[in-house]
């Protein structure tokens, strides 16, 4: 069983930065995926970044590519999301997630079995 807990959310002005962190307890299998998802009010949850724990492979949605960076510290069992140049449309609840193993679609929520409770990010317009 894996438990995930996010931290680092808050309110930041447009153009600013935030760093989200997710601490995992339990065994994150090498060869599984860790992802960040977000859900804005009235919208479906969407995958924005994922990282493969077995190698240096990362994946991003077009909406965050070039602005967000996902990283994984296997020694600390954490996954982080560095968010730069934040925009009002980035306002959402952000969730980290972990898969049980290999996945087919890295940014699909259906590939992930374990979820954190979420942390709110607000970028006022």
PDB file of C-alpha atoms in Angstrom:
ATOM      1  CA  UNK A   1       0.000   0.000   0.000  1.00  0.00           C
ATOM      2  CA  UNK A   2       1.227   3.477  -0.847  1.00  0.00           C
ATOM      3  CA  UNK A   3       0.108   6.697   0.820  1.00  0.00           C
ATOM      4  CA  UNK A   4       0.795  10.090  -0.692  1.00  0.00           C
ATOM      5  CA  UNK A   5       0.697  13.538   0.860  1.00  0.00           C
ATOM      6  CA  UNK A   6       1.083  16.781  -1.069  1.00  0.00           C
ATOM      7  CA  UNK A   7       2.370  20.086   0.258  1.00  0.00           C
ATOM      8  CA  UNK A   8       3.484  23.432  -1.067  1.00  0.00           C
ATOM      9  CA  UNK A   9       0.299  24.862  -2.490  1.00  0.00           C
ATOM     10  CA  UNK A  10      -0.795  28.446  -1.969  1.00  0.00           C
ATOM     11  CA  UNK A  11      -1.656  31.683  -3.672  1.00  0.00           C
ATOM     12  CA  UNK A  12       0.858  33.368  -5.957  1.00  0.00           C
ATOM     13  CA  UNK A  13       0.676  36.249  -8.395  1.00  0.00           C
ATOM     14  CA  UNK A  14       0.735  35.611 -12.107  1.00  0.00           C
ATOM     15  CA  UNK A  15       4.286  35.100 -13.296  1.00  0.00           C
ATOM     16  CA  UNK A  16       5.363  33.705  -9.947  1.00  0.00           C
ATOM     17  CA  UNK A  17       6.568  30.251  -8.953  1.00  0.00           C
ATOM     18  CA  UNK A  18       5.608  27.480  -6.566  1.00  0.00           C
ATOM     19  CA  UNK A  19       7.174  24.152  -5.739  1.00  0.00           C
ATOM     20  CA  UNK A  20       4.834  21.318  -4.861  1.00  0.00           C
ATOM     21  CA  UNK A  21       6.120  18.273  -3.032  1.00  0.00           C
ATOM     22  CA  UNK A  22       4.588  14.866  -2.509  1.00  0.00           C
ATOM     23  CA  UNK A  23       5.846  12.495   0.166  1.00  0.00           C
ATOM     24  CA  UNK A  24       5.198   8.805  -0.298  1.00  0.00           C
ATOM     25  CA  UNK A  25       5.017   6.200   2.409  1.00  0.00           C
ATOM     26  CA  UNK A  26       5.195   2.569   1.423  1.00  0.00           C
ATOM     27  CA  UNK A  27       6.974   0.999  -1.506  1.00  0.00           C
ATOM     28  CA  UNK A  28       7.105   2.877  -4.764  1.00  0.00           C
ATOM     29  CA  UNK A  29       8.025   0.174  -7.232  1.00  0.00           C
ATOM     30  CA  UNK A  30      10.974   0.864  -9.462  1.00  0.00           C
ATOM     31  CA  UNK A  31       9.488   0.872 -12.913  1.00  0.00           C
ATOM     32  CA  UNK A  32       6.274   2.545 -11.868  1.00  0.00           C
ATOM     33  CA  UNK A  33       5.139   6.088 -12.651  1.00  0.00           C
ATOM     34  CA  UNK A  34       4.564   9.123 -10.470  1.00  0.00           C
ATOM     35  CA  UNK A  35       2.303  11.829 -11.753  1.00  0.00           C
ATOM     36  CA  UNK A  36       0.814  15.212 -11.017  1.00  0.00           C
ATOM     37  CA  UNK A  37      -2.787  15.951 -11.898  1.00  0.00           C
ATOM     38  CA  UNK A  38      -4.977  18.966 -11.402  1.00  0.00           C
ATOM     39  CA  UNK A  39      -8.662  19.716 -11.267  1.00  0.00           C
ATOM     40  CA  UNK A  40     -10.091  23.183 -11.727  1.00  0.00           C
ATOM     41  CA  UNK A  41     -13.623  24.030 -10.575  1.00  0.00           C
ATOM     42  CA  UNK A  42     -16.162  22.641 -13.003  1.00  0.00           C
ATOM     43  CA  UNK A  43     -13.560  20.705 -14.978  1.00  0.00           C
ATOM     44  CA  UNK A  44     -12.370  17.130 -15.078  1.00  0.00           C
ATOM     45  CA  UNK A  45      -9.122  16.085 -13.459  1.00  0.00           C
ATOM     46  CA  UNK A  46      -6.293  16.236 -15.984  1.00  0.00           C
ATOM     47  CA  UNK A  47      -2.782  14.835 -16.014  1.00  0.00           C
ATOM     48  CA  UNK A  48      -0.063  17.466 -16.383  1.00  0.00           C
ATOM     49  CA  UNK A  49       3.240  15.735 -15.608  1.00  0.00           C
ATOM     50  CA  UNK A  50       4.571  12.239 -15.043  1.00  0.00           C
ATOM     51  CA  UNK A  51       7.936  10.652 -14.383  1.00  0.00           C
ATOM     52  CA  UNK A  52       9.178   7.110 -14.775  1.00  0.00           C
ATOM     53  CA  UNK A  53      10.879   5.854 -11.611  1.00  0.00           C
ATOM     54  CA  UNK A  54      13.043   3.452 -13.568  1.00  0.00           C
ATOM     55  CA  UNK A  55      14.742   6.005 -15.797  1.00  0.00           C
ATOM     56  CA  UNK A  56      15.054   9.645 -16.792  1.00  0.00           C
ATOM     57  CA  UNK A  57      11.782   9.898 -18.662  1.00  0.00           C
ATOM     58  CA  UNK A  58       9.298  12.694 -18.075  1.00  0.00           C
ATOM     59  CA  UNK A  59       6.043  13.600 -19.725  1.00  0.00           C
ATOM     60  CA  UNK A  60       4.106  16.872 -19.787  1.00  0.00           C
ATOM     61  CA  UNK A  61       0.823  18.159 -21.054  1.00  0.00           C
ATOM     62  CA  UNK A  62       0.997  20.934 -23.614  1.00  0.00           C
ATOM     63  CA  UNK A  63      -0.534  23.321 -21.101  1.00  0.00           C
ATOM     64  CA  UNK A  64       2.489  23.180 -18.773  1.00  0.00           C
ATOM     65  CA  UNK A  65       5.367  22.123 -21.022  1.00  0.00           C
ATOM     66  CA  UNK A  66       8.268  24.524 -20.665  1.00  0.00           C
ATOM     67  CA  UNK A  67       6.935  26.003 -17.419  1.00  0.00           C
ATOM     68  CA  UNK A  68       6.649  23.026 -15.041  1.00  0.00           C
ATOM     69  CA  UNK A  69       9.291  20.451 -14.116  1.00  0.00           C
ATOM     70  CA  UNK A  70       8.653  17.129 -12.406  1.00  0.00           C
ATOM     71  CA  UNK A  71      11.381  15.391 -10.431  1.00  0.00           C
ATOM     72  CA  UNK A  72      11.722  12.304  -8.286  1.00  0.00           C
ATOM     73  CA  UNK A  73      14.020  11.715  -5.340  1.00  0.00           C
ATOM     74  CA  UNK A  74      14.069   7.966  -4.837  1.00  0.00           C
ATOM     75  CA  UNK A  75      16.146   8.198  -1.666  1.00  0.00           C
ATOM     76  CA  UNK A  76      13.613  10.494   0.001  1.00  0.00           C
ATOM     77  CA  UNK A  77      10.629   8.868  -1.697  1.00  0.00           C
ATOM     78  CA  UNK A  78       9.312  12.200  -2.902  1.00  0.00           C
ATOM     79  CA  UNK A  79       8.102  13.661  -6.165  1.00  0.00           C
ATOM     80  CA  UNK A  80       8.160  17.397  -6.775  1.00  0.00           C
ATOM     81  CA  UNK A  81       6.597  19.757  -9.272  1.00  0.00           C
ATOM     82  CA  UNK A  82       8.398  23.034  -9.860  1.00  0.00           C
ATOM     83  CA  UNK A  83       5.944  25.488 -11.381  1.00  0.00           C
ATOM     84  CA  UNK A  84       7.230  28.662 -13.004  1.00  0.00           C
ATOM     85  CA  UNK A  85       5.536  31.508 -14.845  1.00  0.00           C
ATOM     86  CA  UNK A  86       2.206  30.643 -13.262  1.00  0.00           C
ATOM     87  CA  UNK A  87      -0.973  31.831 -14.946  1.00  0.00           C
ATOM     88  CA  UNK A  88      -4.532  32.302 -13.671  1.00  0.00           C
ATOM     89  CA  UNK A  89      -5.557  29.229 -15.672  1.00  0.00           C
ATOM     90  CA  UNK A  90      -3.209  27.153 -13.492  1.00  0.00           C
ATOM     91  CA  UNK A  91      -5.586  27.672 -10.569  1.00  0.00           C
ATOM     92  CA  UNK A  92      -6.705  24.204  -9.459  1.00  0.00           C
ATOM     93  CA  UNK A  93      -6.434  21.493  -6.856  1.00  0.00           C
ATOM     94  CA  UNK A  94      -3.223  19.595  -7.516  1.00  0.00           C
ATOM     95  CA  UNK A  95      -2.865  15.876  -6.806  1.00  0.00           C
ATOM     96  CA  UNK A  96       0.063  13.525  -6.910  1.00  0.00           C
ATOM     97  CA  UNK A  97      -0.453   9.919  -7.873  1.00  0.00           C
ATOM     98  CA  UNK A  98       1.473   6.675  -8.195  1.00  0.00           C
ATOM     99  CA  UNK A  99       0.916   3.712 -10.454  1.00  0.00           C
ATOM    100  CA  UNK A 100       1.369   0.071  -9.513  1.00  0.00           C
ATOM    101  CA  UNK A 101       3.724  -0.542 -12.407  1.00  0.00           C
ATOM    102  CA  UNK A 102       4.083   0.143 -16.080  1.00  0.00           C
ATOM    103  CA  UNK A 103       1.371   2.220 -17.703  1.00  0.00           C
ATOM    104  CA  UNK A 104       0.243   2.823 -21.251  1.00  0.00           C
ATOM    105  CA  UNK A 105      -0.910   6.422 -21.018  1.00  0.00           C
ATOM    106  CA  UNK A 106       1.314   8.362 -18.634  1.00  0.00           C
ATOM    107  CA  UNK A 107      -1.093  11.271 -18.126  1.00  0.00           C
ATOM    108  CA  UNK A 108      -4.287   9.268 -17.789  1.00  0.00           C
ATOM    109  CA  UNK A 109      -5.742   9.177 -14.285  1.00  0.00           C
ATOM    110  CA  UNK A 110      -7.019   5.656 -14.911  1.00  0.00           C
ATOM    111  CA  UNK A 111      -3.443   4.362 -14.926  1.00  0.00           C
ATOM    112  CA  UNK A 112      -2.803   5.457 -11.332  1.00  0.00           C
ATOM    113  CA  UNK A 113      -3.839   3.482  -8.275  1.00  0.00           C
ATOM    114  CA  UNK A 114      -2.696   5.688  -5.396  1.00  0.00           C
ATOM    115  CA  UNK A 115      -3.664   9.307  -4.808  1.00  0.00           C
ATOM    116  CA  UNK A 116      -2.950  12.093  -2.378  1.00  0.00           C
ATOM    117  CA  UNK A 117      -5.594  14.400  -0.916  1.00  0.00           C
ATOM    118  CA  UNK A 118      -4.542  17.371  -2.992  1.00  0.00           C
ATOM    119  CA  UNK A 119      -3.141  20.837  -2.435  1.00  0.00           C
ATOM    120  CA  UNK A 120      -4.724  24.058  -3.705  1.00  0.00           C
ATOM    121  CA  UNK A 121      -2.904  26.406  -6.052  1.00  0.00           C
ATOM    122  CA  UNK A 122      -4.458  29.806  -6.741  1.00  0.00           C
ATOM    123  CA  UNK A 123      -3.196  32.349  -9.233  1.00  0.00           C
ATOM    124  CA  UNK A 124      -5.463  35.419  -9.094  1.00  0.00           C
ATOM    125  CA  UNK A 125      -6.266  37.138 -12.362  1.00  0.00           C
TER     126      UNK A 125
END
